[in-house]
Amino acid sequence: MADDKRFSENEQLENLAIVSYAGANMTAPNGQVIGQVCVLDHEPRTYTAEERRLLQQYAETAMEILELHQTVLENATAEVGR
């Protein structure tokens, strides 16, 4: 991470001694990235293709849960308005 300009000047990561990062975007149906599922480590490491695939799957599952929650809220609001 020290070689990546996005992270090299982040004082918080330095204070926490975070040296390894992998992340997967949580993308809404409209294409907007609303967050990320990520893992951090104190040890330098390279993430395998399988680990990156699983991380992406977790991000997609988290997005599905948020979408379901939004649908439940919208349905509950519609019921109250009847």
Short mmCIF file of C-alpha atoms in Angstrom, two decimals, residues 21-65:
data_model
loop_
_atom_site.label_atom_id
_atom_site.label_comp_id
_atom_site.label_asym_id
_atom_site.label_seq_id
_atom_site.Cartn_x
_atom_site.Cartn_y
_atom_site.Cartn_z
CA TYR A 21 -5.90 -3.85 1.48
CA ALA A 22 -8.40 -5.50 -0.84
CA GLY A 23 -11.84 -4.11 -1.65
CA ALA A 24 -14.89 -4.81 -3.78
CA ASN A 25 -17.42 -2.17 -4.78
CA MET A 26 -21.07 -2.33 -3.76
CA THR A 27 -22.81 -1.12 -6.90
CA ALA A 28 -26.49 -0.10 -6.94
CA PRO A 29 -28.71 -1.19 -9.84
CA ASN A 30 -28.35 2.30 -11.35
CA GLY A 31 -24.57 1.78 -11.53
CA GLN A 32 -23.69 4.08 -8.64
CA VAL A 33 -21.05 2.76 -6.25
CA ILE A 34 -22.49 3.25 -2.76
CA GLY A 35 -19.80 1.59 -0.69
CA GLN A 36 -17.21 -1.10 -0.46
CA VAL A 37 -16.59 -4.35 1.34
CA CYS A 38 -12.92 -4.49 2.22
CA VAL A 39 -10.33 -6.38 4.20
CA LEU A 40 -7.25 -4.89 5.82
CA ASP A 41 -4.17 -6.57 7.22
CA HIS A 42 -1.14 -5.63 9.27
CA GLU A 43 0.99 -8.01 7.21
CA PRO A 44 1.92 -7.45 3.56
CA ARG A 45 0.19 -9.97 1.34
CA THR A 46 -1.19 -10.62 -2.09
CA TYR A 47 -4.80 -11.73 -2.34
CA THR A 48 -5.54 -14.75 -4.52
CA ALA A 49 -8.05 -14.69 -7.37
CA GLU A 50 -10.36 -16.85 -5.24
CA GLU A 51 -10.13 -14.44 -2.30
CA ARG A 52 -10.91 -11.50 -4.59
CA ARG A 53 -13.83 -13.43 -6.11
CA LEU A 54 -15.23 -14.16 -2.64
CA LEU A 55 -14.83 -10.52 -1.63
CA GLN A 56 -16.79 -9.46 -4.73
CA GLN A 57 -19.46 -12.03 -3.89
CA TYR A 58 -19.73 -10.61 -0.35
CA ALA A 59 -20.12 -7.10 -1.79
CA GLU A 60 -22.87 -8.28 -4.15
CA THR A 61 -24.66 -10.08 -1.30
CA ALA A 62 -24.45 -6.98 0.90
CA MET A 63 -25.91 -4.91 -1.95
CA GLU A 64 -28.77 -7.41 -2.38
CA ILE A 65 -29.54 -7.19 1.35
#
